Short mmCIF file of C-alpha atoms in Angstrom, two decimals:
data_model
loop_
_atom_site.label_atom_id
_atom_site.label_comp_id
_atom_site.label_asym_id
_atom_site.label_seq_id
_atom_site.Cartn_x
_atom_site.Cartn_y
_atom_site.Cartn_z
CA MET A 1 -60.00 59.44 -33.77
CA TYR A 2 -62.43 61.45 -31.47
CA ILE A 3 -64.70 59.86 -29.17
CA PRO A 4 -66.06 61.79 -26.25
CA ARG A 5 -66.23 60.53 -22.43
CA LYS A 6 -68.88 62.23 -21.39
CA TRP A 7 -72.56 63.07 -22.71
CA VAL A 8 -74.31 66.43 -20.73
CA LYS A 9 -77.63 66.95 -21.78
CA ALA A 10 -79.48 71.07 -21.71
CA THR A 11 -82.97 70.80 -21.53
CA GLY A 12 -84.79 73.81 -22.20
CA THR A 13 -87.84 76.11 -23.64
CA GLY A 14 -88.16 77.13 -26.96
CA GLU A 15 -91.05 79.18 -28.98
CA LEU A 16 -92.10 79.81 -31.66
CA PRO A 17 -92.91 83.29 -33.59
CA ASP A 18 -96.62 82.34 -32.66
CA GLY A 19 -96.26 81.62 -28.88
CA ARG A 20 -96.29 77.96 -29.06
CA ARG A 21 -93.83 77.10 -26.80
CA PHE A 22 -91.77 73.26 -27.12
CA PRO A 23 -90.25 71.12 -25.33
CA THR A 24 -86.19 71.36 -25.91
CA THR A 25 -83.24 69.00 -25.52
CA ALA A 26 -79.32 69.23 -26.59
CA TRP A 27 -76.21 66.53 -26.24
CA GLY A 28 -73.19 68.25 -25.30
CA TRP A 29 -70.12 66.34 -25.13
CA GLY A 30 -66.68 66.42 -24.88
CA ASP A 31 -63.82 64.59 -22.23
CA ASP A 32 -65.04 65.47 -18.90
CA ASP A 33 -68.13 66.97 -17.59
CA ASN A 34 -67.56 70.94 -17.19
CA SER A 35 -66.97 70.77 -21.56
CA ALA A 36 -70.02 68.83 -22.48
CA SER A 37 -71.64 70.28 -20.40
CA LYS A 38 -70.83 74.11 -21.93
CA GLU A 39 -71.64 72.55 -25.55
CA ALA A 40 -75.02 71.06 -24.48
CA LYS A 41 -76.14 74.20 -23.26
CA SER A 42 -74.47 76.05 -26.82
CA ARG A 43 -75.92 74.07 -28.78
CA LEU A 44 -79.60 74.46 -26.78
CA GLN A 45 -78.95 78.20 -26.93
CA LYS A 46 -78.71 77.70 -30.78
CA ILE A 47 -82.48 75.70 -31.01
CA LEU A 48 -84.01 78.10 -29.19
CA GLU A 49 -82.74 80.32 -31.19
CA ARG A 50 -83.19 78.92 -34.17
CA MET A 51 -87.20 78.11 -32.81
CA ARG A 52 -86.81 81.37 -31.93
CA ARG A 53 -86.43 83.49 -35.82
CA GLY A 54 -88.94 79.98 -37.05
CA GLU A 55 -87.03 77.78 -38.53
CA GLY A 56 -88.58 75.52 -36.58
CA TYR A 57 -86.94 72.17 -34.75
CA PRO A 58 -83.71 71.12 -36.73
CA GLU A 59 -84.32 67.81 -37.57
CA LYS A 60 -83.39 64.70 -36.11
CA TYR A 61 -79.43 64.04 -35.93
CA SER A 62 -78.42 60.90 -38.58
CA TYR A 63 -76.12 58.34 -38.46
CA GLY A 64 -72.72 59.13 -38.36
CA ASP A 65 -73.23 63.01 -38.56
CA ARG A 66 -72.09 64.01 -35.03
CA PRO A 67 -69.80 61.35 -32.74
CA VAL A 68 -71.72 58.21 -31.17
CA LYS A 69 -73.08 58.99 -28.10
CA GLU A 70 -71.57 55.38 -27.15
CA GLU A 71 -70.50 53.78 -23.58
CA ILE A 72 -66.46 53.55 -23.33
CA LEU A 73 -65.26 50.44 -21.74
CA ASP A 74 -61.45 49.94 -23.13
CA VAL A 75 -58.81 51.81 -24.54
CA ILE A 76 -56.13 49.56 -26.14
CA GLY A 77 -52.31 52.11 -26.01
CA ALA A 78 -52.49 55.17 -24.81
CA LYS A 79 -54.93 56.86 -21.97
CA GLU A 80 -56.62 59.45 -24.19
CA THR A 81 -59.17 58.19 -26.63
CA ASP A 82 -58.29 60.76 -29.13
CA LYS A 83 -54.54 58.96 -29.39
CA ALA A 84 -54.81 55.49 -28.47
CA ASP A 85 -54.72 52.63 -31.22
CA ALA A 86 -58.51 51.45 -30.08
CA VAL A 87 -61.09 52.30 -27.78
CA VAL A 88 -63.86 48.79 -26.95
CA THR A 89 -67.55 50.70 -26.95
CA ARG A 90 -71.65 49.80 -26.24
CA ASN A 91 -73.33 51.10 -28.91
CA ARG A 92 -77.12 52.06 -28.58
CA HIS A 93 -77.73 48.35 -29.71
CA GLY A 94 -76.34 46.92 -26.33
CA VAL A 95 -72.90 45.07 -28.55
CA GLN A 96 -69.38 45.69 -27.98
CA VAL A 97 -67.96 48.24 -31.18
CA LEU A 98 -64.26 48.00 -32.07
CA ASN A 99 -63.23 51.92 -32.88
CA THR A 100 -59.81 51.81 -34.91
CA ALA A 101 -57.69 55.17 -35.25
CA ARG A 102 -55.67 52.91 -38.30
CA ILE A 103 -56.62 49.63 -39.03
CA LEU A 104 -58.67 49.97 -41.74
CA PHE A 105 -62.30 47.28 -41.81
CA LEU A 106 -64.59 47.72 -44.50
CA ASP A 107 -67.73 46.76 -44.28
CA ILE A 108 -70.15 45.07 -46.97
CA ASP A 109 -73.48 43.94 -46.92
CA LEU A 110 -74.74 41.23 -49.35
CA PRO A 111 -78.14 42.09 -51.39
CA PRO A 112 -81.73 41.54 -49.67
CA PHE A 113 -82.37 37.08 -50.26
CA SER A 114 -86.13 37.66 -51.11
CA GLY A 115 -88.69 35.27 -50.05
CA PHE A 116 -88.81 33.46 -52.75
CA GLN A 117 -84.70 32.99 -54.21
CA ARG A 118 -84.92 31.55 -50.01
CA LEU A 119 -87.46 29.29 -50.90
CA LEU A 120 -86.12 27.80 -53.72
CA SER A 121 -82.60 27.23 -52.78
CA LYS A 122 -84.46 25.39 -49.64
CA LEU A 123 -86.17 22.95 -52.48
CA GLY A 124 -82.29 22.33 -54.23
CA LEU A 125 -83.86 24.66 -57.39
CA ARG A 126 -81.71 27.24 -57.37
CA ARG A 127 -78.67 28.30 -55.86
CA ASP A 128 -77.88 31.65 -54.43
CA ASP A 129 -74.11 32.39 -55.69
CA SER A 130 -74.19 36.26 -54.58
CA ALA A 131 -71.99 35.58 -51.65
CA GLU A 132 -69.78 33.65 -53.73
CA GLY A 133 -69.92 36.27 -56.73
CA THR A 134 -69.23 39.02 -53.63
CA LEU A 135 -66.68 37.37 -51.86
CA SER A 136 -64.89 37.33 -55.42
CA ARG A 137 -65.24 39.87 -56.46
CA LEU A 138 -63.73 41.43 -52.94
CA ARG A 139 -60.86 39.27 -53.14
CA GLU A 140 -60.00 40.40 -56.98
CA THR A 141 -60.46 44.20 -55.62
CA LEU A 142 -58.18 43.50 -52.53
CA GLN A 143 -55.61 42.34 -54.40
CA LYS A 144 -54.66 45.11 -56.18
CA ASN A 145 -53.51 46.62 -53.25
CA SER A 146 -50.30 44.96 -52.88
CA GLY A 147 -48.99 46.06 -50.43
CA THR A 148 -51.28 45.41 -48.19
CA THR A 149 -52.92 41.82 -46.27
CA PHE A 150 -56.09 42.21 -45.43
CA ARG A 151 -58.62 39.15 -43.25
CA MET A 152 -61.48 39.06 -44.66
CA TYR A 153 -64.13 37.70 -42.16
CA ARG A 154 -68.65 36.47 -43.39
CA THR A 155 -71.41 37.84 -41.47
CA ALA A 156 -74.75 37.24 -40.99
CA ALA A 157 -75.50 40.38 -43.27
CA GLY A 158 -71.78 40.18 -45.88
CA PHE A 159 -68.77 40.21 -45.18
CA ARG A 160 -65.95 42.31 -43.46
CA VAL A 161 -62.14 43.30 -44.03
CA MET A 162 -59.56 43.57 -41.82
CA ALA A 163 -56.20 45.33 -43.28
CA VAL A 164 -53.17 44.37 -41.04
CA ASP A 165 -49.87 45.51 -41.94
CA ARG A 166 -50.00 49.11 -42.39
CA LYS A 167 -51.56 52.38 -41.54
CA PHE A 168 -54.34 53.91 -42.29
CA ASP A 169 -55.92 57.08 -42.47
CA PRO A 170 -60.34 57.08 -41.55
CA ALA A 171 -60.39 60.80 -42.98
CA GLY A 172 -58.27 60.01 -45.58
CA ARG A 173 -58.72 59.91 -50.15
CA GLU A 174 -57.69 56.37 -49.66
CA ALA A 175 -59.34 55.01 -47.29
CA ALA A 176 -62.31 56.10 -49.29
CA GLU A 177 -61.44 54.61 -52.85
CA LEU A 178 -61.40 51.10 -50.82
CA MET A 179 -64.31 51.68 -49.57
CA LYS A 180 -66.17 52.92 -52.62
CA ALA A 181 -64.25 50.35 -54.79
CA THR A 182 -65.37 47.70 -52.20
CA GLN A 183 -69.03 49.26 -52.37
CA THR A 184 -68.45 49.38 -48.46
CA ASP A 185 -71.81 50.16 -46.37
CA SER A 186 -72.30 54.08 -46.88
CA ALA A 187 -73.37 54.67 -43.49
CA PHE A 188 -70.29 52.90 -42.40
CA MET A 189 -68.16 55.73 -44.89
CA GLN A 190 -69.55 58.93 -43.41
CA LEU A 191 -69.20 57.28 -39.76
CA CYS A 192 -65.53 56.84 -39.93
CA GLN A 193 -65.22 60.00 -41.47
CA VAL A 194 -66.66 61.88 -38.40
CA GLN A 195 -65.73 59.83 -36.31
CA LYS A 196 -62.14 59.70 -37.32
CA SER A 197 -61.52 55.45 -36.94
CA PHE A 198 -62.21 52.81 -38.27
CA ARG A 199 -65.69 50.31 -36.50
CA ALA A 200 -66.25 46.81 -36.28
CA ARG A 201 -69.32 44.87 -34.77
CA LEU A 202 -67.80 42.71 -31.24
CA THR A 203 -70.41 40.90 -29.93
CA PRO A 204 -73.81 39.36 -31.30
CA LYS A 205 -76.74 41.73 -32.09
CA PRO A 206 -78.88 41.27 -29.70
CA TRP A 207 -82.28 40.27 -31.62
CA ARG A 208 -79.54 37.58 -33.43
CA CYS A 209 -79.62 35.67 -30.16
CA ASN A 210 -82.98 36.01 -29.09
CA SER A 211 -82.78 38.57 -26.86
CA PRO A 212 -84.37 42.45 -26.72
CA SER A 213 -82.91 45.49 -26.77
CA PRO A 214 -81.68 47.37 -24.07
CA PRO A 215 -85.11 48.94 -22.02
CA VAL A 216 -82.63 52.08 -21.48
CA GLY A 217 -80.43 54.61 -23.69
CA TYR A 218 -76.29 55.93 -22.34
CA PRO A 219 -75.72 57.58 -20.63
CA ARG A 220 -77.85 55.99 -18.12
CA ASP A 221 -77.10 58.60 -14.85
CA ASP A 222 -80.04 57.04 -13.49
CA ASN A 223 -80.22 54.26 -10.72
CA THR A 224 -83.46 53.29 -11.66
CA ASP A 225 -81.55 53.28 -15.08
CA GLN A 226 -78.51 51.41 -14.38
CA GLN A 227 -80.34 48.31 -12.60
CA LYS A 228 -82.56 47.95 -15.71
CA PHE A 229 -79.43 47.94 -17.83
CA ALA A 230 -77.87 45.78 -15.57
CA ALA A 231 -80.51 42.88 -15.23
CA TRP A 232 -81.08 43.46 -18.66
CA LEU A 233 -76.75 43.13 -19.38
CA VAL A 234 -77.37 40.08 -17.32
CA LYS A 235 -79.56 38.61 -20.01
CA TYR A 236 -77.89 39.59 -23.12
CA GLU A 237 -74.35 37.72 -22.18
CA ALA A 238 -76.25 34.62 -20.82
CA ALA A 239 -77.30 34.25 -24.68
CA ILE A 240 -74.70 35.35 -26.68
CA PRO A 241 -72.19 32.32 -25.88
CA GLY A 242 -73.60 30.10 -28.80
CA TYR A 243 -73.47 33.00 -31.30
CA ALA A 244 -70.13 34.15 -33.69
CA THR A 245 -69.94 37.36 -35.30
CA CYS A 246 -68.30 36.51 -37.86
CA HIS A 247 -65.84 33.35 -39.64
CA TYR A 248 -62.49 33.58 -40.67
CA LEU A 249 -62.40 32.84 -44.45
CA GLU A 250 -59.13 33.97 -45.67
CA THR A 251 -56.36 36.29 -45.80
CA VAL A 252 -55.53 38.14 -49.01
CA GLY A 253 -51.70 39.12 -48.50
CA SER A 254 -48.53 37.28 -47.32
CA GLY A 255 -47.55 39.65 -44.47
CA ARG A 256 -48.66 39.38 -40.80
CA PRO A 257 -50.28 41.93 -38.26
CA ALA A 258 -48.09 44.61 -37.97
CA SER A 259 -47.13 45.89 -34.12
CA PHE A 260 -49.28 48.34 -33.72
CA ALA A 261 -52.38 46.32 -34.89
CA ARG A 262 -51.47 42.63 -32.47
CA ASP A 263 -53.39 43.62 -29.72
CA SER A 264 -56.38 44.63 -31.73
CA VAL A 265 -56.98 42.00 -33.69
CA ALA A 266 -55.99 39.62 -30.81
CA LEU A 267 -58.93 41.00 -29.71
CA HIS A 268 -61.31 40.54 -32.71
CA ASP A 269 -60.59 37.45 -33.46
CA ARG A 270 -60.85 36.42 -29.71
CA ILE A 271 -64.53 38.10 -29.06
CA THR A 272 -66.07 37.34 -32.23
CA ARG A 273 -64.85 33.51 -31.42
CA CYS A 274 -64.41 33.96 -35.51
CA THR A 275 -62.46 30.14 -35.68
CA GLU A 276 -65.91 28.56 -33.39
CA ALA A 277 -68.17 26.54 -35.60
CA LEU A 278 -70.49 28.22 -34.42
CA PRO A 279 -74.29 30.12 -35.86
CA LEU A 280 -73.98 34.05 -37.25
CA ALA A 281 -75.76 36.78 -35.76
#
């Protein structure tokens, strides 16, 4: 698992062959300011050289093609993030995320429910069977992995699965095949492979609990940005107690959480409030 502790931004001016000039930035990451700064400068030079050759500014990085730029809130196990059992981060939406080195998570979204289908369901004229059908197929797929115990959860958008009694390699073939078999979100799969970890959201998404998105991103080096974020965080944390992030459904398999997973499972279930009768967010 690799989650950088430090992020540094390098700035410069890029020039195209026709003489046009553009302000240019590049982010670098590392375990300390020095290594992150070197990475940022190196990446900036590559971008400037690319622009000088007339190749244009590189496309914006997509979800999962580099380590996530997230604030580290807690480390479970070893102090170094690349040796830890789990790391809790805060993502760009301001929510807490559990990143695990060997505890497999699967994220399965349900197909979109159209407005017409929703109306029929409210009128009692048609029942939505997509959730029940997806859950049944998911259960059958997991049962084929008889040597593994899985905890299953309902989320606002679908289902979450956590393997609790054996280790998985985030970049390994077995995890990839299981993700494909369960139709796990493709962007989630890519991020797991790049970051070399699995991840699961712990706290509600702001827009699902009537809270605005964070006014500033991370890192927040400016005092003004720190104050803005602190004010947002107070409001967000006041909005989330009435919601759960997921609901525990059932366990597939007869095992119990292994020693390497117990703390992470307990933390996940406590922060997500998965056993409480609260609306999902």
